Structure formats: C-alpha cells, structure tokens
Short mmCIF file of C-alpha atoms and ligand atoms in Angstrom, two decimals:
data_model
loop_
_atom_site.label_atom_id
_atom_site.label_comp_id
_atom_site.label_asym_id
_atom_site.label_seq_id
_atom_site.Cartn_x
_atom_site.Cartn_y
_atom_site.Cartn_z
CA MET A 1 132.95 -73.30 111.72
CA LEU A 2 129.44 -72.10 112.23
CA ILE A 3 131.57 -68.49 109.64
CA THR A 4 132.39 -71.14 107.63
CA VAL A 5 128.99 -73.60 106.81
CA VAL A 6 126.73 -70.43 106.42
CA MET A 7 129.38 -68.53 103.96
CA ILE A 8 129.45 -72.19 102.08
CA LYS A 9 125.69 -72.09 101.80
CA GLU A 10 124.98 -68.93 100.96
CA LYS A 11 127.31 -69.63 97.65
CA ILE A 12 124.93 -73.63 96.92
CA GLU A 13 122.61 -72.94 94.99
CA ILE A 14 119.78 -75.77 93.48
CA ILE A 15 117.49 -74.57 90.83
CA LYS A 16 115.87 -77.78 88.48
CA GLY A 17 116.02 -76.63 84.87
CA ASP A 18 118.38 -77.25 81.84
CA ILE A 19 121.77 -76.26 82.28
CA THR A 20 121.99 -75.48 78.57
CA ARG A 21 120.10 -72.15 79.26
CA VAL A 22 122.17 -71.22 83.08
CA GLN A 23 123.83 -68.03 82.66
CA VAL A 24 127.36 -69.18 84.95
CA ASP A 25 131.17 -68.97 83.54
CA ALA A 26 131.72 -72.38 83.67
CA ILE A 27 128.23 -75.48 82.27
CA VAL A 28 130.11 -78.84 83.65
CA ASN A 29 129.13 -81.79 80.56
CA ALA A 30 128.53 -84.96 82.43
CA ALA A 31 130.43 -86.53 78.55
CA ASN A 32 131.57 -89.51 77.68
CA SER A 33 135.07 -90.82 77.40
CA SER A 34 135.38 -90.20 73.30
CA LEU A 35 134.70 -86.26 73.97
CA LEU A 36 132.36 -86.53 71.35
CA GLY A 37 129.20 -86.28 72.26
CA GLY A 38 126.14 -88.52 73.60
CA GLY A 39 122.61 -88.64 74.54
CA GLY A 40 121.64 -86.65 77.46
CA VAL A 41 122.68 -84.16 78.96
CA ASP A 42 125.69 -84.44 77.06
CA GLY A 43 123.77 -84.26 73.76
CA ALA A 44 121.51 -81.71 74.89
CA ILE A 45 125.51 -79.37 75.59
CA HIS A 46 126.40 -80.21 72.06
CA ARG A 47 122.63 -79.12 69.97
CA ALA A 48 123.42 -75.84 72.09
CA ALA A 49 127.47 -74.89 71.89
CA GLY A 50 126.30 -75.32 67.37
CA LYS A 51 128.94 -77.65 65.48
CA GLU A 52 132.17 -75.16 67.14
CA LEU A 53 132.10 -77.60 70.05
CA LEU A 54 132.36 -81.01 68.07
CA HIS A 55 135.86 -79.44 66.49
CA GLU A 56 137.44 -77.98 69.29
CA CYS A 57 136.40 -81.88 71.08
CA ARG A 58 138.18 -83.38 68.46
CA LEU A 59 141.61 -81.75 69.20
CA LEU A 60 140.92 -82.94 73.41
CA HIS A 61 141.98 -86.98 72.29
CA GLY A 62 138.87 -88.16 75.09
CA CYS A 63 138.93 -88.09 78.47
CA LYS A 64 139.38 -90.70 81.52
CA THR A 65 136.94 -91.16 84.11
CA GLY A 66 137.08 -88.97 87.01
CA GLU A 67 138.85 -86.20 84.55
CA ALA A 68 137.91 -83.41 83.10
CA LYS A 69 139.30 -80.47 80.48
CA ILE A 70 138.05 -77.14 79.46
CA THR A 71 135.89 -76.06 76.02
CA LYS A 72 134.66 -72.17 75.26
CA GLY A 73 130.84 -72.79 75.24
CA TYR A 74 130.21 -71.11 71.41
CA ASN A 75 126.73 -70.71 71.29
CA LEU A 76 125.98 -71.58 75.49
CA PRO A 77 125.32 -68.43 77.54
CA ALA A 78 128.86 -70.25 79.42
CA LYS A 79 132.01 -69.28 78.05
CA PHE A 80 133.38 -72.26 78.79
CA VAL A 81 132.41 -76.27 79.15
CA ILE A 82 134.10 -78.54 81.34
CA HIS A 83 133.89 -81.49 80.68
CA THR A 84 134.35 -85.19 82.78
CA VAL A 85 133.58 -88.54 82.47
CA GLY A 86 131.30 -89.45 85.63
CA PRO A 87 131.63 -93.41 86.39
CA VAL A 88 129.09 -95.99 84.89
CA TRP A 89 127.63 -97.53 88.31
CA ASN A 90 128.71 -101.43 88.56
CA GLY A 91 127.46 -102.03 92.28
CA GLY A 92 129.31 -99.65 93.72
CA THR A 93 132.22 -102.30 94.66
CA TYR A 94 134.32 -100.85 91.23
CA ASN A 95 135.32 -97.68 92.56
CA GLU A 96 132.47 -95.68 91.60
CA PRO A 97 132.33 -93.29 94.57
CA ALA A 98 136.51 -92.36 94.19
CA LEU A 99 135.58 -91.70 90.62
CA LEU A 100 132.20 -89.35 90.69
CA ARG A 101 134.32 -87.66 93.69
CA ASN A 102 136.59 -86.85 90.83
CA CYS A 103 134.43 -85.46 88.13
CA TYR A 104 133.35 -82.39 91.03
CA TYR A 105 137.49 -82.14 92.85
CA ASN A 106 138.67 -81.69 88.79
CA SER A 107 135.69 -79.61 87.27
CA LEU A 108 135.74 -77.76 89.79
CA GLY A 109 140.25 -77.36 90.05
CA LEU A 110 139.92 -76.30 86.43
CA ALA A 111 137.25 -73.97 86.82
CA VAL A 112 140.16 -72.01 89.41
CA LYS A 113 142.74 -72.66 86.97
CA ASN A 114 140.27 -71.14 84.41
CA ASN A 115 139.30 -68.18 86.88
CA CYS A 116 136.01 -69.03 86.85
CA GLY A 117 133.62 -67.41 89.87
CA SER A 118 130.33 -69.77 88.75
CA ILE A 119 129.69 -73.23 87.57
CA ALA A 120 126.86 -75.03 87.43
CA PHE A 121 127.12 -78.82 88.09
CA PRO A 122 124.07 -81.72 86.85
CA ALA A 123 123.37 -84.92 88.07
CA ILE A 124 127.04 -86.63 86.47
CA SER A 125 126.59 -90.22 86.36
CA THR A 126 122.83 -90.32 87.15
CA GLY A 127 121.12 -90.98 83.90
CA ILE A 128 122.41 -92.85 81.97
CA TYR A 129 125.15 -94.13 83.87
CA ARG A 130 122.76 -95.44 86.88
CA TYR A 131 124.47 -94.11 89.43
CA PRO A 132 121.59 -94.39 92.76
CA PHE A 133 120.42 -90.62 93.23
CA GLU A 134 121.12 -90.52 96.83
CA GLN A 135 124.72 -91.28 96.88
CA ALA A 136 124.92 -89.69 93.48
CA THR A 137 123.99 -86.43 95.55
CA LYS A 138 125.56 -86.91 98.67
CA ILE A 139 129.43 -86.93 96.20
CA ALA A 140 128.09 -83.88 94.38
CA ILE A 141 127.98 -81.68 97.24
CA GLY A 142 129.85 -82.95 99.87
CA THR A 143 132.87 -82.94 97.54
CA THR A 144 131.39 -79.55 96.06
CA THR A 145 131.39 -78.44 100.25
CA GLU A 146 135.06 -79.90 100.86
CA PHE A 147 136.48 -77.98 98.01
CA LEU A 148 135.07 -74.87 98.59
CA GLN A 149 135.54 -74.95 102.66
CA GLN A 150 139.20 -75.36 100.86
CA ASN A 151 139.34 -72.27 98.71
CA ASN A 152 137.50 -69.35 98.13
CA PHE A 153 136.84 -69.11 94.10
CA PRO A 154 134.39 -70.85 92.97
CA GLU A 155 132.36 -67.38 93.58
CA LYS A 156 128.98 -69.71 93.41
CA VAL A 157 128.35 -73.33 92.09
CA ILE A 158 124.59 -74.56 91.33
CA PHE A 159 123.79 -77.70 90.82
CA VAL A 160 121.48 -78.27 87.65
CA CYS A 161 118.74 -80.86 88.67
CA PHE A 162 116.25 -81.70 85.23
CA SER A 163 113.79 -83.51 87.44
CA ASP A 164 111.63 -82.69 90.72
CA GLU A 165 112.61 -85.82 92.41
CA MET A 166 115.56 -85.31 92.06
CA PHE A 167 115.34 -81.18 93.20
CA SER A 168 114.56 -82.33 96.60
CA ILE A 169 116.94 -84.34 97.23
CA TYR A 170 119.64 -81.99 95.97
CA GLN A 171 117.17 -79.95 99.03
CA LYS A 172 117.25 -82.74 101.52
CA THR A 173 120.97 -83.63 101.57
CA LEU A 174 122.23 -80.21 101.59
CA GLU A 175 120.68 -79.73 104.92
CA GLU A 176 121.85 -83.13 106.14
CA ILE A 177 125.31 -81.74 105.21
CA LEU A 178 125.33 -78.78 106.33
P1 ADP B 1 125.51 -90.07 83.06
O1 ADP B 1 125.79 -91.10 81.72
O2 ADP B 1 126.67 -89.61 83.26
O3 ADP B 1 124.35 -90.47 83.71
P2 ADP B 1 122.62 -88.54 81.84
O4 ADP B 1 123.25 -87.04 80.46
O5 ADP B 1 123.17 -88.99 80.83
O6 ADP B 1 124.81 -88.72 82.20
O7 ADP B 1 122.25 -87.87 82.89
C1 ADP B 1 122.56 -87.49 83.73
C2 ADP B 1 122.13 -86.02 84.38
O8 ADP B 1 121.74 -84.55 83.94
C3 ADP B 1 120.35 -87.03 84.90
O9 ADP B 1 119.93 -87.07 85.78
C4 ADP B 1 119.47 -86.05 83.43
O10 ADP B 1 118.51 -86.04 83.92
C5 ADP B 1 119.81 -84.73 83.46
N1 ADP B 1 119.88 -83.92 82.08
C6 ADP B 1 119.95 -84.54 81.21
N2 ADP B 1 119.09 -83.41 80.32
C7 ADP B 1 120.31 -81.81 81.03
C8 ADP B 1 119.63 -81.53 80.88
N3 ADP B 1 118.96 -80.95 79.90
N4 ADP B 1 120.61 -79.84 81.95
C9 ADP B 1 120.20 -81.01 83.18
N5 ADP B 1 120.56 -81.54 83.61
C10 ADP B 1 120.20 -83.17 82.16
#
C-alpha cells in the first residue's frame, strides 16, 4: 500500500498557471454542453488553439454533463483537447458530486484510449459553474488517485490552478488524500 501511494504521488503534479501553455499529450477543457466555446478556460483554450478547434467541435454534436469527447489540439502545445462538461452547482443535491467524478474518470479513460501519457486538468466546474473549491478539489484528486490505482496510464497528471488560493487548496487536499 505504501509503495502504491508513493508511486501515485510521483505521477501527480500541481502547478499554478495557464493550461493553454502546458506541454502535455492532452489538456482537459471545462466545456459547456454545446462544445461551441464559452468563457473561462473554454474561451482561453479556443483562442489559443485557433478556429480549427471550433470546426472540429461542431462535428461532435455536443456532450452531456459528466461525459468527455476528444479533438486535436491545433495551435496548442498539447496534442489533444479532451472536452468534458462539469455540473453546474445547485446546492449539491442534484447529483453534482457523481457528475463531477464522471468528468475526471471519463477524461482519464479517454486519455488512455488515445495513448496519452500525460494529461492536464483545470479545476472543472469551479468557475462559472460555482462548484465549491474544496469539495471540487477532493473529487478531482480523489477520482484521479482511484483511477491511477487501477490503471498504469497516464504516467503524469497535472492539475493546473489559476490562482494562489486554488493552488494551496490542491496541495492541502493532496496531502490529506495521499
Ligand atoms: P466551469 O464553467 O466548469 O466552472 P470555468 O472556465 O468558468 O469553468 O472555470 C473553471 C476553472 O478554470 C476555474 O477555477 C478558473 O479559475 C480556471 N481557469 C480559467 N482560465 C484558466 C486557464 N487559462 N488555465 C487554467 N485554469 C483556468
């Protein structure tokens, strides 16, 4: 068990920054269900990737909450973008935790299917969708840890925090979980 914990800890990295600049096989987009772009990290990813990303997204016909779909990364340093739709926070009694968990699990599964050795996540649902930071972070790290216990791939998971506050919540939560 101790060996497993050490190995998983080595695979997880927490950084502060802009996900559009991270060099990994796949970055995850906190998209909306239309997949046609939006604000927050979604807007930043579309701006950095270029118009071709929107063209490919149009062919996908949307995505349900908790599910994930993959496209190329175009002008991004990342080879792929995995688009997942987080739940809107409505107080926590509308299945939000299970749906957020699905976002992480399905994105990681899609990364494996596409041979991605490295993947970077933003803090899905914690912006416009208002999911409380601490609870969302527990799900992000908890689900990822579980996935890495069950799968050898991906070899690296990076959580990209956009603020100092989020960065310290992620660090604290990782210490608590592992
Ligand atoms: P959602 O609609 O799922 O809440 P948002 O894009 O509004 O998605 O926010 C999700 C998280 O992504 C927030 O914590 C926000 O601060 C963060 N974020 C916004 N832009 C970036 C970026 N360029 N890189 C990484 N994280 C970002």
